[in-house]
Amino acid sequence: MLENLIIILIVAVIVCSILYYLNKAKKQGHKCIGCPYGKQCSKKCYSSKQQ
């Protein structure tokens, strides 16, 4: 029972951390979160498609 509680808490911390990161990035103006050119591109993220 205790092992299940620990696993649930770890997963909850990970999910909350991800949501915090996404919220913080959106407030900073990133349009494409995770993209190295997130503040520069215009809503469409082409960094992985450029050659």
mmCIF file of N, CA, C and O in Angstrom:
data_model
loop_
_atom_site.group_PDB
_atom_site.id
_atom_site.type_symbol
_atom_site.label_atom_id
_atom_site.label_comp_id
_atom_site.label_asym_id
_atom_site.label_seq_id
_atom_site.Cartn_x
_atom_site.Cartn_y
_atom_site.Cartn_z
ATOM 1 N N MET A 1 0.823 -1.199 0.000
ATOM 2 C CA MET A 1 0.000 0.000 0.000
ATOM 3 C C MET A 1 0.868 1.265 0.000
ATOM 4 O O MET A 1 0.597 2.201 -0.724
ATOM 5 N N LEU A 2 1.904 1.258 0.822
ATOM 6 C CA LEU A 2 2.784 2.422 0.901
ATOM 7 C C LEU A 2 3.545 2.633 -0.407
ATOM 8 O O LEU A 2 3.765 3.772 -0.822
ATOM 9 N N GLU A 3 3.902 1.519 -1.061
ATOM 10 C CA GLU A 3 4.619 1.623 -2.332
ATOM 11 C C GLU A 3 3.741 2.296 -3.389
ATOM 12 O O GLU A 3 4.226 3.114 -4.175
ATOM 13 N N ASN A 4 2.457 1.953 -3.414
ATOM 14 C CA ASN A 4 1.534 2.564 -4.368
ATOM 15 C C ASN A 4 1.394 4.060 -4.114
ATOM 16 O O ASN A 4 1.335 4.850 -5.057
ATOM 17 N N LEU A 5 1.339 4.454 -2.863
ATOM 18 C CA LEU A 5 1.218 5.863 -2.506
ATOM 19 C C LEU A 5 2.455 6.645 -2.952
ATOM 20 O O LEU A 5 2.341 7.752 -3.489
ATOM 21 N N ILE A 6 3.627 6.058 -2.769
ATOM 22 C CA ILE A 6 4.874 6.714 -3.180
ATOM 23 C C ILE A 6 4.904 6.879 -4.694
ATOM 24 O O ILE A 6 5.274 7.948 -5.208
ATOM 25 N N ILE A 7 4.497 5.855 -5.428
ATOM 26 C CA ILE A 7 4.487 5.933 -6.891
ATOM 27 C C ILE A 7 3.493 6.988 -7.361
ATOM 28 O O ILE A 7 3.796 7.783 -8.259
ATOM 29 N N ILE A 8 2.315 7.032 -6.753
ATOM 30 C CA ILE A 8 1.315 8.047 -7.111
ATOM 31 C C ILE A 8 1.839 9.447 -6.830
ATOM 32 O O ILE A 8 1.649 10.364 -7.647
ATOM 33 N N LEU A 9 2.515 9.634 -5.707
ATOM 34 C CA LEU A 9 3.080 10.948 -5.382
ATOM 35 C C LEU A 9 4.168 11.362 -6.374
ATOM 36 O O LEU A 9 4.233 12.522 -6.792
ATOM 37 N N ILE A 10 5.004 10.420 -6.775
ATOM 38 C CA ILE A 10 6.063 10.726 -7.743
ATOM 39 C C ILE A 10 5.456 11.117 -9.088
ATOM 40 O O ILE A 10 5.880 12.108 -9.703
ATOM 41 N N VAL A 11 4.457 10.383 -9.539
ATOM 42 C CA VAL A 11 3.799 10.702 -10.810
ATOM 43 C C VAL A 11 3.106 12.063 -10.719
ATOM 44 O O VAL A 11 3.164 12.872 -11.648
ATOM 45 N N ALA A 12 2.463 12.349 -9.585
ATOM 46 C CA ALA A 12 1.795 13.633 -9.401
ATOM 47 C C ALA A 12 2.792 14.787 -9.430
ATOM 48 O O ALA A 12 2.518 15.835 -10.026
ATOM 49 N N VAL A 13 3.955 14.616 -8.830
ATOM 50 C CA VAL A 13 4.992 15.655 -8.852
ATOM 51 C C VAL A 13 5.489 15.884 -10.272
ATOM 52 O O VAL A 13 5.682 17.026 -10.700
ATOM 53 N N ILE A 14 5.668 14.820 -11.026
ATOM 54 C CA ILE A 14 6.130 14.949 -12.409
ATOM 55 C C ILE A 14 5.092 15.688 -13.251
ATOM 56 O O ILE A 14 5.431 16.607 -14.006
ATOM 57 N N VAL A 15 3.825 15.314 -13.117
ATOM 58 C CA VAL A 15 2.760 15.962 -13.890
ATOM 59 C C VAL A 15 2.650 17.437 -13.509
ATOM 60 O O VAL A 15 2.535 18.305 -14.379
ATOM 61 N N CYS A 16 2.704 17.740 -12.223
ATOM 62 C CA CYS A 16 2.632 19.138 -11.778
ATOM 63 C C CYS A 16 3.823 19.941 -12.288
ATOM 64 O O CYS A 16 3.672 21.109 -12.656
ATOM 65 N N SER A 17 4.996 19.339 -12.320
ATOM 66 C CA SER A 17 6.182 20.029 -12.835
ATOM 67 C C SER A 17 6.038 20.346 -14.316
ATOM 68 O O SER A 17 6.407 21.427 -14.774
ATOM 69 N N ILE A 18 5.510 19.402 -15.078
ATOM 70 C CA ILE A 18 5.289 19.629 -16.506
ATOM 71 C C ILE A 18 4.289 20.750 -16.726
ATOM 72 O O ILE A 18 4.510 21.642 -17.559
ATOM 73 N N LEU A 19 3.183 20.727 -15.991
ATOM 74 C CA LEU A 19 2.176 21.777 -16.127
ATOM 75 C C LEU A 19 2.729 23.146 -15.738
ATOM 76 O O LEU A 19 2.434 24.150 -16.385
ATOM 77 N N TYR A 20 3.558 23.190 -14.704
ATOM 78 C CA TYR A 20 4.188 24.443 -14.286
ATOM 79 C C TYR A 20 5.102 24.978 -15.389
ATOM 80 O O TYR A 20 5.083 26.158 -15.709
ATOM 81 N N TYR A 21 5.908 24.090 -15.987
ATOM 82 C CA TYR A 21 6.811 24.495 -17.058
ATOM 83 C C TYR A 21 6.048 25.034 -18.265
ATOM 84 O O TYR A 21 6.410 26.065 -18.843
ATOM 85 N N LEU A 22 4.983 24.338 -18.653
ATOM 86 C CA LEU A 22 4.191 24.781 -19.800
ATOM 87 C C LEU A 22 3.531 26.130 -19.541
ATOM 88 O O LEU A 22 3.532 27.013 -20.405
ATOM 89 N N ASN A 23 2.993 26.312 -18.345
ATOM 90 C CA ASN A 23 2.353 27.570 -17.990
ATOM 91 C C ASN A 23 3.365 28.714 -17.974
ATOM 92 O O ASN A 23 3.106 29.797 -18.492
ATOM 93 N N LYS A 24 4.532 28.464 -17.415
ATOM 94 C CA LYS A 24 5.590 29.479 -17.344
ATOM 95 C C LYS A 24 6.075 29.859 -18.747
ATOM 96 O O LYS A 24 6.272 31.035 -19.045
ATOM 97 N N ALA A 25 6.231 28.882 -19.617
ATOM 98 C CA ALA A 25 6.690 29.142 -20.979
ATOM 99 C C ALA A 25 5.658 29.956 -21.756
ATOM 100 O O ALA A 25 6.013 30.862 -22.509
ATOM 101 N N LYS A 26 4.381 29.638 -21.592
ATOM 102 C CA LYS A 26 3.339 30.398 -22.285
ATOM 103 C C LYS A 26 3.302 31.842 -21.810
ATOM 104 O O LYS A 26 3.119 32.758 -22.603
ATOM 105 N N LYS A 27 3.484 32.065 -20.510
ATOM 106 C CA LYS A 27 3.486 33.423 -19.975
ATOM 107 C C LYS A 27 4.682 34.229 -20.478
ATOM 108 O O LYS A 27 4.609 35.439 -20.588
ATOM 109 N N GLN A 28 5.782 33.550 -20.794
ATOM 110 C CA GLN A 28 6.970 34.225 -21.306
ATOM 111 C C GLN A 28 6.864 34.502 -22.798
ATOM 112 O O GLN A 28 7.738 35.130 -23.373
ATOM 113 N N GLY A 29 5.823 34.020 -23.440
ATOM 114 C CA GLY A 29 5.601 34.331 -24.836
ATOM 115 C C GLY A 29 6.047 33.282 -25.826
ATOM 116 O O GLY A 29 6.057 33.525 -27.028
ATOM 117 N N HIS A 30 6.409 32.109 -25.360
ATOM 118 C CA HIS A 30 6.791 31.043 -26.283
ATOM 119 C C HIS A 30 5.553 30.539 -27.018
ATOM 120 O O HIS A 30 4.556 30.202 -26.410
ATOM 121 N N LYS A 31 5.632 30.510 -28.327
ATOM 122 C CA LYS A 31 4.515 30.007 -29.116
ATOM 123 C C LYS A 31 4.643 28.512 -29.332
ATOM 124 O O LYS A 31 3.672 27.785 -29.315
ATOM 125 N N CYS A 32 5.847 28.061 -29.566
ATOM 126 C CA CYS A 32 6.124 26.631 -29.747
ATOM 127 C C CYS A 32 6.975 26.181 -28.559
ATOM 128 O O CYS A 32 8.191 26.370 -28.560
ATOM 129 N N ILE A 33 6.347 25.583 -27.578
ATOM 130 C CA ILE A 33 7.074 25.178 -26.379
ATOM 131 C C ILE A 33 7.951 23.983 -26.706
ATOM 132 O O ILE A 33 7.506 23.019 -27.309
ATOM 133 N N GLY A 34 9.202 24.066 -26.332
ATOM 134 C CA GLY A 34 10.149 23.002 -26.617
ATOM 135 C C GLY A 34 10.973 23.282 -27.854
ATOM 136 O O GLY A 34 11.971 22.628 -28.098
ATOM 137 N N CYS A 35 10.569 24.253 -28.630
ATOM 138 C CA CYS A 35 11.285 24.625 -29.844
ATOM 139 C C CYS A 35 12.369 25.639 -29.475
ATOM 140 O O CYS A 35 12.102 26.579 -28.734
ATOM 141 N N PRO A 36 13.582 25.476 -29.978
ATOM 142 C CA PRO A 36 14.628 26.437 -29.643
ATOM 143 C C PRO A 36 14.350 27.841 -30.197
ATOM 144 O O PRO A 36 14.925 28.811 -29.731
ATOM 145 N N TYR A 37 13.463 27.946 -31.176
ATOM 146 C CA TYR A 37 13.112 29.240 -31.754
ATOM 147 C C TYR A 37 11.700 29.650 -31.329
ATOM 148 O O TYR A 37 11.006 30.340 -32.055
ATOM 149 N N GLY A 38 11.265 29.197 -30.160
ATOM 150 C CA GLY A 38 9.904 29.392 -29.701
ATOM 151 C C GLY A 38 9.443 30.834 -29.628
ATOM 152 O O GLY A 38 8.278 31.126 -29.862
ATOM 153 N N LYS A 39 10.323 31.762 -29.298
ATOM 154 C CA LYS A 39 9.923 33.165 -29.215
ATOM 155 C C LYS A 39 10.002 33.865 -30.567
ATOM 156 O O LYS A 39 9.450 34.937 -30.744
ATOM 157 N N GLN A 40 10.702 33.282 -31.524
ATOM 158 C CA GLN A 40 10.945 33.955 -32.793
ATOM 159 C C GLN A 40 9.962 33.547 -33.886
ATOM 160 O O GLN A 40 9.646 34.344 -34.748
ATOM 161 N N CYS A 41 9.500 32.316 -33.865
ATOM 162 C CA CYS A 41 8.648 31.867 -34.966
ATOM 163 C C CYS A 41 7.211 32.337 -34.773
ATOM 164 O O CYS A 41 6.803 32.727 -33.695
ATOM 165 N N SER A 42 6.443 32.284 -35.849
ATOM 166 C CA SER A 42 5.073 32.779 -35.798
ATOM 167 C C SER A 42 4.083 31.616 -35.767
ATOM 168 O O SER A 42 3.673 31.111 -36.801
ATOM 169 N N LYS A 43 3.755 31.159 -34.591
ATOM 170 C CA LYS A 43 2.785 30.105 -34.308
ATOM 171 C C LYS A 43 3.049 28.767 -34.960
ATOM 172 O O LYS A 43 2.540 27.769 -34.530
ATOM 173 N N LYS A 44 3.797 28.702 -36.031
ATOM 174 C CA LYS A 44 4.127 27.431 -36.652
ATOM 175 C C LYS A 44 5.600 27.158 -36.421
ATOM 176 O O LYS A 44 6.440 27.987 -36.711
ATOM 177 N N CYS A 45 5.896 26.011 -35.929
ATOM 178 C CA CYS A 45 7.278 25.685 -35.578
ATOM 179 C C CYS A 45 7.912 24.911 -36.730
ATOM 180 O O CYS A 45 7.579 23.772 -36.981
ATOM 181 N N TYR A 46 8.794 25.560 -37.446
ATOM 182 C CA TYR A 46 9.448 24.960 -38.605
ATOM 183 C C TYR A 46 10.886 24.535 -38.329
ATOM 184 O O TYR A 46 11.573 24.125 -39.221
ATOM 185 N N SER A 47 11.352 24.647 -37.089
ATOM 186 C CA SER A 47 12.762 24.393 -36.825
ATOM 187 C C SER A 47 13.170 22.969 -37.166
ATOM 188 O O SER A 47 14.273 22.725 -37.617
ATOM 189 N N SER A 48 12.285 21.993 -36.957
ATOM 190 C CA SER A 48 12.652 20.617 -37.245
ATOM 191 C C SER A 48 12.533 20.297 -38.736
ATOM 192 O O SER A 48 13.073 19.321 -39.208
ATOM 193 N N LYS A 49 11.836 21.133 -39.492
ATOM 194 C CA LYS A 49 11.628 20.875 -40.914
ATOM 195 C C LYS A 49 12.616 21.645 -41.794
ATOM 196 O O LYS A 49 12.731 21.350 -42.963
ATOM 197 N N GLN A 50 13.314 22.621 -41.221
ATOM 198 C CA GLN A 50 14.236 23.418 -42.025
ATOM 199 C C GLN A 50 15.483 22.601 -42.349
ATOM 200 O O GLN A 50 15.931 21.790 -41.567
ATOM 201 N N GLN A 51 16.020 22.849 -43.520
ATOM 202 C CA GLN A 51 17.252 22.146 -43.907
ATOM 203 C C GLN A 51 18.279 23.142 -44.360
ATOM 204 O O GLN A 51 18.038 24.150 -44.840
#
